[in-house]
CSV table of C-alpha atoms in Angstrom, one decimal:
chain,number,residue,atom,x,y,z
A,1,UNK,CA,-5.6,30.8,45.1
A,2,UNK,CA,-4.9,27.6,43.2
A,3,UNK,CA,-8.6,26.8,43.2
A,4,UNK,CA,-9.1,29.8,40.8
A,5,UNK,CA,-6.4,28.8,38.4
A,6,UNK,CA,-6.6,26.4,35.5
A,7,UNK,CA,-3.1,25.0,36.2
A,8,UNK,CA,-1.3,24.0,39.4
A,9,UNK,CA,0.9,26.8,40.9
A,10,UNK,CA,4.1,24.8,40.2
A,11,UNK,CA,3.2,24.8,36.5
A,12,UNK,CA,2.7,28.6,36.2
A,13,UNK,CA,6.3,29.3,35.2
A,14,UNK,CA,6.1,26.7,32.4
A,15,UNK,CA,2.7,28.0,31.3
A,16,UNK,CA,4.1,31.5,31.1
A,17,UNK,CA,7.2,30.4,29.1
A,18,UNK,CA,5.0,28.5,26.6
A,19,UNK,CA,2.7,31.5,26.3
A,20,UNK,CA,5.6,33.7,25.5
A,21,UNK,CA,6.5,31.4,22.6
A,22,UNK,CA,3.0,30.7,21.4
A,23,UNK,CA,1.7,34.3,21.5
A,24,UNK,CA,4.9,35.8,20.1
A,25,UNK,CA,5.1,33.5,17.1
A,26,UNK,CA,1.3,33.8,16.5
A,27,UNK,CA,1.3,37.6,16.3
A,28,UNK,CA,4.7,37.7,14.5
A,29,UNK,CA,3.3,35.4,11.8
A,30,UNK,CA,0.4,37.8,11.2
A,31,UNK,CA,2.7,40.8,11.1
A,32,UNK,CA,5.4,39.1,8.9
A,33,UNK,CA,3.0,38.1,6.2
A,34,UNK,CA,1.1,41.4,6.2
A,35,UNK,CA,4.5,43.2,5.9
A,36,UNK,CA,5.6,40.9,3.1
A,37,UNK,CA,2.3,41.5,1.3
A,38,UNK,CA,2.8,45.3,1.3
A,39,UNK,CA,1.1,46.5,4.4
A,40,UNK,CA,3.4,48.9,6.2
A,41,UNK,CA,1.2,49.1,9.3
A,42,UNK,CA,2.6,46.2,11.4
A,43,UNK,CA,6.2,47.4,10.9
A,44,UNK,CA,5.3,51.0,11.7
A,45,UNK,CA,3.8,49.7,15.0
A,46,UNK,CA,6.8,47.6,15.8
A,47,UNK,CA,5.0,44.3,15.5
A,48,UNK,CA,7.3,42.6,13.0
A,49,UNK,CA,9.5,41.3,15.8
A,50,UNK,CA,9.9,38.3,18.0
A,51,UNK,CA,10.0,40.5,21.1
A,52,UNK,CA,7.2,39.1,23.3
A,53,UNK,CA,6.6,42.4,25.1
A,54,UNK,CA,4.9,44.0,22.2
A,55,UNK,CA,2.6,41.1,21.5
A,56,UNK,CA,1.2,40.1,24.9
A,57,UNK,CA,-2.4,41.2,25.9
A,58,UNK,CA,-3.0,41.5,29.7
A,59,UNK,CA,-6.5,40.1,29.8
A,60,UNK,CA,-5.9,37.4,27.2
A,61,UNK,CA,-2.8,36.2,29.1
A,62,UNK,CA,-4.7,36.2,32.5
A,63,UNK,CA,-7.5,34.1,31.0
A,64,UNK,CA,-5.0,31.4,30.0
A,65,UNK,CA,-4.1,30.9,33.6
A,66,UNK,CA,-7.8,31.0,34.7
A,67,UNK,CA,-9.7,29.1,32.0
A,68,UNK,CA,-6.9,27.5,29.9
A,69,UNK,CA,-7.0,29.6,26.8
A,70,UNK,CA,-6.8,33.3,25.7
A,71,UNK,CA,-5.3,35.6,23.1
A,72,UNK,CA,-2.5,38.1,22.4
A,73,UNK,CA,-2.6,41.7,21.3
A,74,UNK,CA,-4.1,41.8,17.7
A,75,UNK,CA,-1.9,43.0,14.9
A,76,UNK,CA,-3.5,45.9,13.0
A,77,UNK,CA,-3.7,45.1,9.3
A,78,UNK,CA,-5.0,47.2,6.4
A,79,UNK,CA,-6.2,44.9,3.7
A,80,UNK,CA,-6.4,47.8,1.3
A,81,UNK,CA,-2.6,47.7,1.1
A,82,UNK,CA,-2.6,44.2,-0.4
A,83,UNK,CA,-2.4,43.6,-4.1
A,84,UNK,CA,-5.0,40.8,-3.8
A,85,UNK,CA,-6.9,41.8,-0.6
A,86,UNK,CA,-9.1,38.7,-0.3
A,87,UNK,CA,-6.4,36.0,-0.8
A,88,UNK,CA,-3.7,37.9,1.1
A,89,UNK,CA,-6.0,38.7,4.0
A,90,UNK,CA,-6.9,35.0,4.4
A,91,UNK,CA,-3.2,34.1,4.4
A,92,UNK,CA,-2.4,36.7,7.0
A,93,UNK,CA,-5.3,35.7,9.2
A,94,UNK,CA,-4.5,32.0,8.9
A,95,UNK,CA,-0.8,32.5,9.5
A,96,UNK,CA,-1.3,33.0,13.3
A,97,UNK,CA,-3.3,29.8,14.1
A,98,UNK,CA,-1.1,27.8,11.7
A,99,UNK,CA,2.0,29.0,13.6
A,100,UNK,CA,0.5,27.5,16.8
A,101,UNK,CA,-0.2,24.2,15.0
A,102,UNK,CA,3.4,24.1,13.8
A,103,UNK,CA,4.7,24.8,17.3
A,104,UNK,CA,2.5,21.9,18.6
A,105,UNK,CA,4.0,19.6,16.0
A,106,UNK,CA,7.5,20.7,17.0
A,107,UNK,CA,6.6,19.8,20.6
A,108,UNK,CA,5.6,16.3,19.4
A,109,UNK,CA,8.7,16.0,17.3
A,110,UNK,CA,11.0,17.0,20.2
A,111,UNK,CA,9.3,14.4,22.4
A,112,UNK,CA,10.0,11.7,19.8
A,113,UNK,CA,13.6,12.8,19.3
A,114,UNK,CA,14.3,12.7,23.1
A,115,UNK,CA,12.6,9.3,23.4
A,116,UNK,CA,14.3,7.8,20.3
A,117,UNK,CA,17.8,8.7,21.4
A,118,UNK,CA,17.1,7.6,25.0
A,119,UNK,CA,17.8,11.0,26.4
A,120,UNK,CA,14.8,10.8,28.7
A,121,UNK,CA,16.4,7.9,30.5
A,122,UNK,CA,19.6,9.9,31.1
A,123,UNK,CA,17.7,12.7,32.9
A,124,UNK,CA,17.2,12.9,36.7
A,125,UNK,CA,13.6,12.6,37.8
A,126,UNK,CA,13.4,16.4,38.4
A,127,UNK,CA,14.8,17.3,35.0
A,128,UNK,CA,12.6,14.7,33.3
A,129,UNK,CA,9.5,16.1,35.0
A,130,UNK,CA,10.4,19.7,34.0
A,131,UNK,CA,11.0,18.7,30.4
A,132,UNK,CA,7.8,16.6,30.3
A,133,UNK,CA,5.7,19.4,31.7
A,134,UNK,CA,7.2,21.9,29.3
A,135,UNK,CA,6.6,19.7,26.2
A,136,UNK,CA,3.1,18.8,27.3
A,137,UNK,CA,2.1,22.4,27.7
A,138,UNK,CA,3.9,23.3,24.4
A,139,UNK,CA,1.7,20.8,22.6
A,140,UNK,CA,-1.5,21.3,24.6
A,141,UNK,CA,-1.7,25.1,24.7
A,142,UNK,CA,-0.7,25.5,21.1
A,143,UNK,CA,-3.4,23.1,20.0
A,144,UNK,CA,-5.9,25.0,22.2
A,145,UNK,CA,-4.8,28.4,20.6
A,146,UNK,CA,-5.0,26.9,17.1
A,147,UNK,CA,-8.6,25.8,17.6
A,148,UNK,CA,-9.7,28.7,19.6
A,149,UNK,CA,-8.5,31.3,17.2
A,150,UNK,CA,-10.3,29.6,14.3
A,151,UNK,CA,-13.7,30.3,15.9
A,152,UNK,CA,-15.8,32.5,13.7
A,153,UNK,CA,-16.2,35.2,16.3
A,154,UNK,CA,-14.5,38.7,16.2
A,155,UNK,CA,-11.8,39.5,16.8
A,156,UNK,CA,-10.5,36.0,16.3
A,157,UNK,CA,-8.8,34.8,13.1
A,158,UNK,CA,-11.6,32.4,12.1
A,159,UNK,CA,-14.0,35.4,11.8
A,160,UNK,CA,-11.5,37.3,9.7
A,161,UNK,CA,-11.1,34.4,7.3
A,162,UNK,CA,-14.9,33.8,6.9
A,163,UNK,CA,-15.4,37.5,6.5
A,164,UNK,CA,-13.4,37.5,3.3
A,165,UNK,CA,-15.9,35.1,1.6
A,166,UNK,CA,-19.1,36.9,2.6
A,167,UNK,CA,-21.0,39.4,0.5
A,168,UNK,CA,-20.3,43.1,1.4
A,169,UNK,CA,-23.8,43.7,2.7
A,170,UNK,CA,-23.5,40.7,5.1
A,171,UNK,CA,-20.1,41.9,6.2
A,172,UNK,CA,-21.4,45.4,7.0
A,173,UNK,CA,-24.3,43.9,8.8
A,174,UNK,CA,-22.1,41.7,11.0
A,175,UNK,CA,-19.9,44.7,11.8
A,176,UNK,CA,-22.8,46.2,13.8
A,177,UNK,CA,-22.6,43.3,16.2
A,178,UNK,CA,-18.8,42.9,16.5
A,179,UNK,CA,-18.9,45.0,19.7
A,180,UNK,CA,-20.8,42.2,21.5
A,181,UNK,CA,-18.5,39.4,20.4
A,182,UNK,CA,-16.3,39.7,23.5
A,183,UNK,CA,-19.3,39.1,25.8
A,184,UNK,CA,-20.4,36.2,23.7
A,185,UNK,CA,-17.0,34.6,24.1
A,186,UNK,CA,-17.2,35.1,27.9
A,187,UNK,CA,-20.6,33.4,27.9
A,188,UNK,CA,-19.3,30.5,26.0
A,189,UNK,CA,-16.4,30.2,28.4
A,190,UNK,CA,-18.2,30.5,31.8
A,191,UNK,CA,-21.7,29.1,31.1
A,192,UNK,CA,-21.1,25.4,31.2
A,193,UNK,CA,-24.0,24.2,29.0
A,194,UNK,CA,-23.0,26.7,26.3
A,195,UNK,CA,-19.3,25.7,26.7
A,196,UNK,CA,-20.2,22.0,26.3
A,197,UNK,CA,-21.9,22.5,22.9
A,198,UNK,CA,-19.5,25.1,21.5
A,199,UNK,CA,-16.0,25.4,22.8
A,200,UNK,CA,-16.0,21.9,24.3
A,201,UNK,CA,-17.0,20.5,21.0
A,202,UNK,CA,-14.3,22.4,19.2
A,203,UNK,CA,-11.6,21.4,21.7
A,204,UNK,CA,-12.6,17.8,21.3
A,205,UNK,CA,-10.7,18.0,18.0
A,206,UNK,CA,-7.4,18.1,19.9
A,207,UNK,CA,-7.0,14.3,20.1
A,208,UNK,CA,-7.5,13.8,16.4
A,209,UNK,CA,-5.0,16.5,15.7
A,210,UNK,CA,-2.5,15.0,18.1
A,211,UNK,CA,-3.1,11.6,16.5
A,212,UNK,CA,-2.3,13.0,13.1
A,213,UNK,CA,1.0,14.5,14.2
A,214,UNK,CA,1.8,11.4,16.2
A,215,UNK,CA,1.2,9.2,13.1
A,216,UNK,CA,3.7,11.3,11.1
A,217,UNK,CA,6.3,11.0,13.8
A,218,UNK,CA,5.7,7.2,14.2
A,219,UNK,CA,6.5,6.8,10.5
A,220,UNK,CA,9.7,8.8,10.9
A,221,UNK,CA,11.0,7.1,14.2
A,222,UNK,CA,9.3,3.7,14.0
A,223,UNK,CA,8.1,3.8,17.6
A,224,UNK,CA,5.1,5.2,19.6
A,225,UNK,CA,4.8,7.6,22.5
A,226,UNK,CA,2.2,6.7,25.2
A,227,UNK,CA,0.6,10.2,25.2
A,228,UNK,CA,-2.0,9.4,27.9
A,229,UNK,CA,0.7,9.1,30.5
A,230,UNK,CA,3.0,11.8,29.0
A,231,UNK,CA,0.5,14.6,28.7
A,232,UNK,CA,-0.4,15.2,32.3
A,233,UNK,CA,-0.8,18.9,32.9
A,234,UNK,CA,-3.1,19.1,35.9
């Protein structure tokens, strides 16, 4: 069975825990800002909550375990309820991916805190490995979700953001093809040549993002983490 999974079996509990955090805060961020901007829909559907049960999507969660990334249950938003539909829709759409970027940074920050105060050295080997795996996945999966959700393909957040800047005639034209977007995503995932020039290229931005967050933490703590040895997730 392990041959069909993106992660080793002993990491599955950690992956699931990180997914609960990542997906829950991602969708909550969408719902929270939509609610604050005057759209009653997310609250009426019970989405303005940190209860992960209402946010998880079965297929999107399974794909995380199989291919390394996926999605949660989308939050329904009615942009017509916003006072400034374009600006507020962009903020609502961007809130989800940005929440994942923030969580990834928190993971980097926690790693530095533990290293700076020498708490890693006080841990037993088993506890250290558990903490290391959790923090590695917290950083890795949230960076993946940040980048993946910014892809300009429906129903992802990147598409919703770009959509706000397109002429109405173009938006209406694109809506005719939205039903095929899921199959396009599957092709990008499972056809290796397509993956290499699309998703692979996008995910290659992870090291620069990590470097940026690491640079901030180095300025704060005055020391460096050897991420190549710390971020071992497979």
